[in-house]
Amino acid sequence: MKLGNIELHIISAGRLLLDGGGMFGVIPRPIWEKKMQPDARNRITLSMNCLLIHAGGKHILVETGAGDKMNPKVRDIYGLDGPFLIEGLRAHDLRPEDINIVVNTHLHFDHCGGNTRVENDQVVPTFPNAHYLVQADEFDHAMRPNERDKASYLPENYAPLGAAGMLTLLEGEHIVAPGVELIRVPGHTADMQCVKLEGGGKTAFFFADLVPTTAHLPLPWIMGYDLYPMTTLENKKRWIPEAVREGWLALFAHDARVPAAYVRERDGKWEPEPVTVD
Ligand SMILES: [Zn+2]
C-alpha cells in the first residue's frame, strides 16, 4: 500500500498463543470466546504483526516479533511457530543489513525479541546497520522490570543494543522520516509508542498494544496485562474516534485475521472493515 511517497507492508513474525483471560481482562470468557475460540489450554491465536515502511529513502521496520532465542519449553508455552520476519523481509528483497531503522513500540518480548539473535553463542544485533528507536523511559523500565511484568521483559532482546551504541532513546514524539511519526501512548506500559503514517492525503495508525486486535475495539475490552488500564481507556477514547472520524487505516499488532482495517461506526458500535495491505 502507498500513502503518497510512503510504502507500507505488513509482515507477520509468526504466531503467538496467549491466555484468553489475560488478553481480554474484565470481559468474561462466555463473551470473548464468541469472538476468539480458545484452545484446550485457554490460549487464543494471535499474530506478531510487523510493519515494513519505505520512507525518506529509508527501510524502516516496526516491531521484530519474538525472535528465535527462546528455548523449546517457552516456545511451547507461547505456541511460537516463527520466526517469519527474516523470510518476510527476503520476500521484499531485503536482507537484515538493509534495514536502517527499527522501531520497538515497547520492549515486551513479542515486540522486540527479533532485535537480536544468537551467533557463535553470542547475542548480536539482528539488524547490524540499524538505529533502534525506543522510548527512554520504556528502556529504563525494561532494564529494571518489576515482579508483575518481568516475564515479558527479557534483557537479551535490548541490553546488547545499548551496549553496542545502537539504541536511540526517545523522549516522547519523534519524526522518523517524512510522514512517519512516533507518538507516546501510555496505558499498556507507561511509555509505549504508536506509529502514525501520513502521506498523499492518507493516514495509517499502528495501535501497537493499545488496541491489539479488532476484538479489542470496544472500550472495556482491555488486556489484563496492561499496567495502567484506566490510561488505556483514556487513550482508546482519544485515538479510536479520531481514526473513525478521519478515515485512518488502523493497523493491529496482534490480529491474526485482520491486521489492517478501516474502523466504521455502525449503530453506535465500532466495526472493522478489513483491508488488504500487501
Ligand atoms: Zn506488550
Short mmCIF file of C-alpha atoms and ligand atoms in Angstrom, two decimals:
data_model
loop_
_atom_site.label_atom_id
_atom_site.label_comp_id
_atom_site.label_asym_id
_atom_site.label_seq_id
_atom_site.Cartn_x
_atom_site.Cartn_y
_atom_site.Cartn_z
CA MET A 1 0.00 0.00 0.00
CA LYS A 2 1.15 3.54 -0.77
CA LEU A 3 0.48 6.69 1.22
CA GLY A 4 1.94 9.32 -1.07
CA ASN A 5 5.67 8.63 -1.09
CA ILE A 6 5.43 6.18 1.81
CA GLU A 7 5.23 2.48 1.06
CA LEU A 8 3.73 0.21 3.70
CA HIS A 9 3.77 -3.57 4.07
CA ILE A 10 2.71 -5.82 6.92
CA ILE A 11 4.89 -8.82 7.72
CA SER A 12 3.90 -11.38 10.34
CA ALA A 13 6.77 -12.50 12.57
CA GLY A 14 4.80 -15.64 13.35
CA ARG A 15 2.09 -16.98 15.61
CA LEU A 16 1.69 -16.31 19.32
CA LEU A 17 -0.76 -18.07 21.64
CA LEU A 18 -1.73 -16.13 24.77
CA ASP A 19 -4.18 -16.80 27.57
CA GLY A 20 -7.63 -15.56 26.56
CA GLY A 21 -8.35 -14.24 30.04
CA GLY A 22 -5.12 -12.25 30.03
CA MET A 23 -5.94 -10.84 26.60
CA PHE A 24 -9.47 -9.70 27.47
CA GLY A 25 -9.14 -8.52 31.08
CA VAL A 26 -12.53 -7.99 32.73
CA ILE A 27 -14.52 -9.44 29.82
CA PRO A 28 -15.93 -12.87 30.85
CA ARG A 29 -14.94 -15.88 28.75
CA PRO A 30 -18.50 -16.68 27.56
CA ILE A 31 -18.46 -13.29 25.83
CA TRP A 32 -14.90 -13.20 24.39
CA GLU A 33 -14.94 -16.81 23.23
CA LYS A 34 -17.66 -15.89 20.74
CA LYS A 35 -15.07 -13.70 19.01
CA MET A 36 -11.96 -15.82 19.56
CA GLN A 37 -12.21 -19.53 20.33
CA PRO A 38 -9.51 -20.66 22.81
CA ASP A 39 -7.59 -23.93 22.59
CA ALA A 40 -7.57 -26.64 25.31
CA ARG A 41 -5.01 -24.56 27.26
CA ASN A 42 -7.28 -21.47 27.13
CA ARG A 43 -4.98 -19.76 24.60
CA ILE A 44 -6.16 -17.66 21.68
CA THR A 45 -4.34 -17.40 18.37
CA LEU A 46 -2.56 -14.13 17.72
CA SER A 47 -0.04 -12.93 15.17
CA MET A 48 3.01 -10.75 15.76
CA ASN A 49 2.47 -8.19 13.02
CA CYS A 50 5.40 -6.01 11.99
CA LEU A 51 5.40 -3.06 9.60
CA LEU A 52 7.89 -2.60 6.80
CA ILE A 53 7.94 1.04 5.73
CA HIS A 54 9.88 2.66 2.93
CA ALA A 55 10.03 6.42 3.55
CA GLY A 56 12.57 9.19 3.05
CA GLY A 57 14.95 6.74 1.37
CA LYS A 58 14.99 4.53 4.46
CA HIS A 59 13.88 0.99 5.17
CA ILE A 60 12.06 1.12 8.49
CA LEU A 61 10.92 -1.90 10.47
CA VAL A 62 8.34 -1.52 13.24
CA GLU A 63 8.46 -4.41 15.76
CA THR A 64 10.52 -7.57 15.37
CA GLY A 65 8.32 -10.31 16.86
CA ALA A 66 9.54 -12.83 19.43
CA GLY A 67 12.69 -13.85 17.54
CA ASP A 68 14.27 -17.28 17.80
CA LYS A 69 16.28 -17.18 21.05
CA MET A 70 13.71 -18.89 23.29
CA ASN A 71 14.07 -22.46 24.47
CA PRO A 72 11.63 -25.20 23.35
CA LYS A 73 9.67 -25.10 26.63
CA VAL A 74 8.96 -21.37 26.35
CA ARG A 75 8.23 -21.67 22.63
CA ASP A 76 5.62 -24.29 23.53
CA ILE A 77 4.05 -22.13 26.27
CA TYR A 78 3.53 -19.30 23.79
CA GLY A 79 2.85 -21.54 20.78
CA LEU A 80 5.53 -19.72 18.78
CA ASP A 81 5.82 -21.05 15.25
CA GLY A 82 8.05 -18.42 13.70
CA PRO A 83 10.13 -16.57 13.17
CA PHE A 84 9.00 -15.48 9.75
CA LEU A 85 10.34 -11.96 9.87
CA ILE A 86 13.62 -12.56 8.02
CA GLU A 87 11.80 -14.68 5.43
CA GLY A 88 9.21 -11.92 5.11
CA LEU A 89 11.91 -9.34 4.51
CA ARG A 90 13.52 -11.60 1.91
CA ALA A 91 10.20 -11.64 0.03
CA HIS A 92 10.72 -7.88 -0.29
CA ASP A 93 14.32 -8.40 -1.48
CA LEU A 94 15.69 -7.09 1.79
CA ARG A 95 18.41 -8.60 3.96
CA PRO A 96 18.76 -7.73 7.66
CA GLU A 97 21.73 -5.48 6.72
CA ASP A 98 19.41 -3.36 4.57
CA ILE A 99 17.23 -2.17 7.47
CA ASN A 100 18.11 1.39 8.51
CA ILE A 101 15.74 1.89 11.42
CA VAL A 102 13.99 -0.47 13.83
CA VAL A 103 11.16 0.86 15.98
CA ASN A 104 10.01 -1.03 19.07
CA THR A 105 6.65 0.24 20.35
CA HIS A 106 7.67 -1.19 23.72
CA LEU A 107 10.06 -3.88 24.93
CA HIS A 108 7.80 -6.84 25.72
CA PHE A 109 9.39 -9.92 24.14
CA ASP A 110 6.71 -10.36 21.48
CA HIS A 111 7.56 -6.90 20.08
CA CYS A 112 11.35 -6.86 20.26
CA GLY A 113 12.60 -10.48 20.51
CA GLY A 114 13.79 -10.36 16.91
CA ASN A 115 16.01 -7.35 17.68
CA THR A 116 18.85 -9.73 18.47
CA ARG A 117 19.89 -13.24 17.58
CA VAL A 118 22.48 -15.77 18.69
CA GLU A 119 25.66 -16.18 16.67
CA ASN A 120 28.51 -18.36 17.99
CA ASP A 121 26.98 -18.35 21.50
CA GLN A 122 26.88 -14.55 21.48
CA VAL A 123 23.74 -12.40 21.35
CA VAL A 124 24.22 -9.96 18.47
CA PRO A 125 22.01 -7.37 16.75
CA THR A 126 19.87 -8.94 14.01
CA PHE A 127 19.95 -5.69 12.01
CA PRO A 128 23.61 -4.66 12.15
CA ASN A 129 23.21 -1.33 10.34
CA ALA A 130 20.06 -0.13 12.08
CA HIS A 131 19.33 2.50 14.67
CA TYR A 132 16.84 1.04 17.13
CA LEU A 133 14.29 3.58 18.40
CA VAL A 134 12.71 3.11 21.83
CA GLN A 135 11.24 5.49 24.41
CA ALA A 136 13.92 6.22 27.02
CA ASP A 137 11.64 5.56 29.99
CA GLU A 138 10.44 2.28 28.46
CA PHE A 139 14.09 1.20 28.18
CA ASP A 140 14.75 2.22 31.80
CA HIS A 141 11.75 0.23 32.98
CA ALA A 142 12.74 -2.77 30.82
CA MET A 143 16.18 -2.83 32.44
CA ARG A 144 14.55 -2.98 35.90
CA PRO A 145 11.21 -4.78 35.41
CA ASN A 146 9.02 -5.47 38.43
CA GLU A 147 7.65 -8.72 39.82
CA ARG A 148 4.47 -8.38 37.74
CA ASP A 149 6.00 -7.87 34.30
CA LYS A 150 9.47 -9.41 34.37
CA ALA A 151 8.28 -12.46 32.39
CA SER A 152 7.69 -10.08 29.47
CA TYR A 153 10.98 -8.17 29.67
CA LEU A 154 13.96 -10.24 28.54
CA PRO A 155 17.14 -8.09 28.60
CA GLU A 156 18.87 -10.14 25.87
CA ASN A 157 16.40 -8.53 23.44
CA TYR A 158 17.62 -4.97 24.07
CA ALA A 159 20.52 -4.73 26.55
CA PRO A 160 23.13 -5.77 23.91
CA LEU A 161 21.91 -2.93 21.64
CA GLY A 162 22.53 -0.40 24.38
CA ALA A 163 26.00 -1.84 24.92
CA ALA A 164 26.69 -1.63 21.15
CA GLY A 165 25.56 2.02 20.99
CA MET A 166 22.77 1.14 18.55
CA LEU A 167 19.85 2.36 20.67
CA THR A 168 18.32 5.78 20.20
CA LEU A 169 16.37 6.64 23.34
CA LEU A 170 13.46 8.99 22.69
CA GLU A 171 11.70 11.50 24.92
CA GLY A 172 8.12 11.50 23.59
CA GLU A 173 7.20 12.43 19.99
CA HIS A 174 9.72 11.75 17.24
CA ILE A 175 9.74 12.10 13.44
CA VAL A 176 11.48 9.04 11.98
CA ALA A 177 11.20 10.11 8.33
CA PRO A 178 8.89 12.47 6.42
CA GLY A 179 5.35 11.35 7.29
CA VAL A 180 6.46 8.75 9.84
CA GLU A 181 5.83 9.86 13.42
CA LEU A 182 6.18 8.10 16.76
CA ILE A 183 3.71 9.12 19.46
CA ARG A 184 3.94 8.15 23.12
CA VAL A 185 0.66 6.44 24.10
CA PRO A 186 0.79 5.11 27.67
CA GLY A 187 -1.54 2.54 29.21
CA HIS A 188 -0.29 -0.91 28.23
CA THR A 189 3.05 0.23 29.63
CA ALA A 190 3.95 3.69 30.95
CA ASP A 191 5.85 4.60 27.77
CA MET A 192 4.51 2.63 24.82
CA GLN A 193 4.64 4.42 21.47
CA CYS A 194 2.33 4.17 18.46
CA VAL A 195 3.24 4.92 14.84
CA LYS A 196 1.39 7.38 12.62
CA LEU A 197 1.97 7.42 8.86
CA GLU A 198 0.77 10.33 6.74
CA GLY A 199 1.16 10.80 3.00
CA GLY A 200 -0.84 11.51 -0.14
CA GLY A 201 -3.80 12.67 1.93
CA LYS A 202 -3.99 9.30 3.71
CA THR A 203 -3.20 8.34 7.29
CA ALA A 204 -2.42 4.97 8.84
CA PHE A 205 -2.10 4.39 12.59
CA PHE A 206 -0.37 1.42 14.22
CA PHE A 207 -2.19 0.90 17.52
CA ALA A 208 0.50 -1.41 18.99
CA ASP A 209 -0.97 -2.86 22.21
CA LEU A 210 -3.47 -0.04 22.75
CA VAL A 211 -5.89 -1.99 20.50
CA PRO A 212 -4.02 -5.24 19.79
CA THR A 213 -6.79 -6.89 17.73
CA THR A 214 -10.06 -5.83 16.15
CA ALA A 215 -11.80 -7.67 19.03
CA HIS A 216 -10.36 -5.01 21.35
CA LEU A 217 -12.13 -2.09 19.66
CA PRO A 218 -15.00 -1.85 22.24
CA LEU A 219 -13.83 0.38 25.09
CA PRO A 220 -14.00 -2.14 28.01
CA TRP A 221 -12.05 -4.79 26.07
CA ILE A 222 -8.67 -4.00 27.64
CA MET A 223 -5.91 -6.53 28.23
CA GLY A 224 -5.36 -7.87 31.75
CA TYR A 225 -1.64 -7.41 31.07
CA ASP A 226 -1.97 -3.60 30.91
CA LEU A 227 -0.14 -1.82 33.72
CA TYR A 228 -2.41 1.24 33.56
CA PRO A 229 -5.82 0.12 32.27
CA MET A 230 -7.55 3.44 33.03
CA THR A 231 -4.92 5.21 30.92
CA THR A 232 -5.52 2.67 28.16
CA LEU A 233 -9.23 3.54 28.39
CA GLU A 234 -8.49 7.26 28.09
CA ASN A 235 -6.21 6.70 25.11
CA LYS A 236 -8.73 4.43 23.39
CA LYS A 237 -11.27 7.25 23.75
CA ARG A 238 -8.72 9.67 22.31
CA TRP A 239 -7.41 7.69 19.32
CA ILE A 240 -10.18 5.35 18.08
CA PRO A 241 -12.79 8.09 17.47
CA GLU A 242 -10.17 10.14 15.61
CA ALA A 243 -9.31 7.14 13.42
CA VAL A 244 -13.01 6.60 12.70
CA ARG A 245 -13.76 10.26 12.02
CA GLU A 246 -10.73 10.87 9.82
CA GLY A 247 -10.91 7.56 7.95
CA TRP A 248 -7.48 6.37 9.05
CA LEU A 249 -6.26 2.92 8.18
CA ALA A 250 -5.97 1.11 11.53
CA LEU A 251 -3.10 -1.36 11.91
CA PHE A 252 -3.33 -4.04 14.61
CA ALA A 253 -0.23 -5.59 16.18
CA HIS A 254 -1.71 -8.95 17.13
CA ASP A 255 -4.75 -9.65 14.94
CA ALA A 256 -4.10 -12.90 13.04
CA ARG A 257 -7.02 -12.41 10.68
CA VAL A 258 -7.38 -8.63 10.26
CA PRO A 259 -4.03 -6.85 10.56
CA ALA A 260 -5.42 -3.76 8.79
CA ALA A 261 -8.89 -2.25 8.64
CA TYR A 262 -10.89 0.93 8.37
CA VAL A 263 -12.96 1.30 11.51
CA ARG A 264 -16.56 2.28 10.82
CA GLU A 265 -19.26 3.31 13.25
CA ARG A 266 -22.49 1.35 12.79
CA ASP A 267 -25.42 1.56 15.22
CA GLY A 268 -23.16 3.10 17.86
CA LYS A 269 -20.55 0.31 17.55
CA TRP A 270 -17.07 0.36 16.04
CA GLU A 271 -16.66 -2.31 13.40
CA PRO A 272 -13.60 -3.18 11.34
CA GLU A 273 -13.75 -3.17 7.55
CA PRO A 274 -10.76 -5.33 6.62
CA VAL A 275 -8.24 -4.02 4.09
CA THR A 276 -5.53 -5.94 2.27
CA VAL A 277 -2.27 -4.00 2.57
CA ASP A 278 0.13 -6.32 0.72
ZN ZN B 1 3.03 -5.73 25.25
#
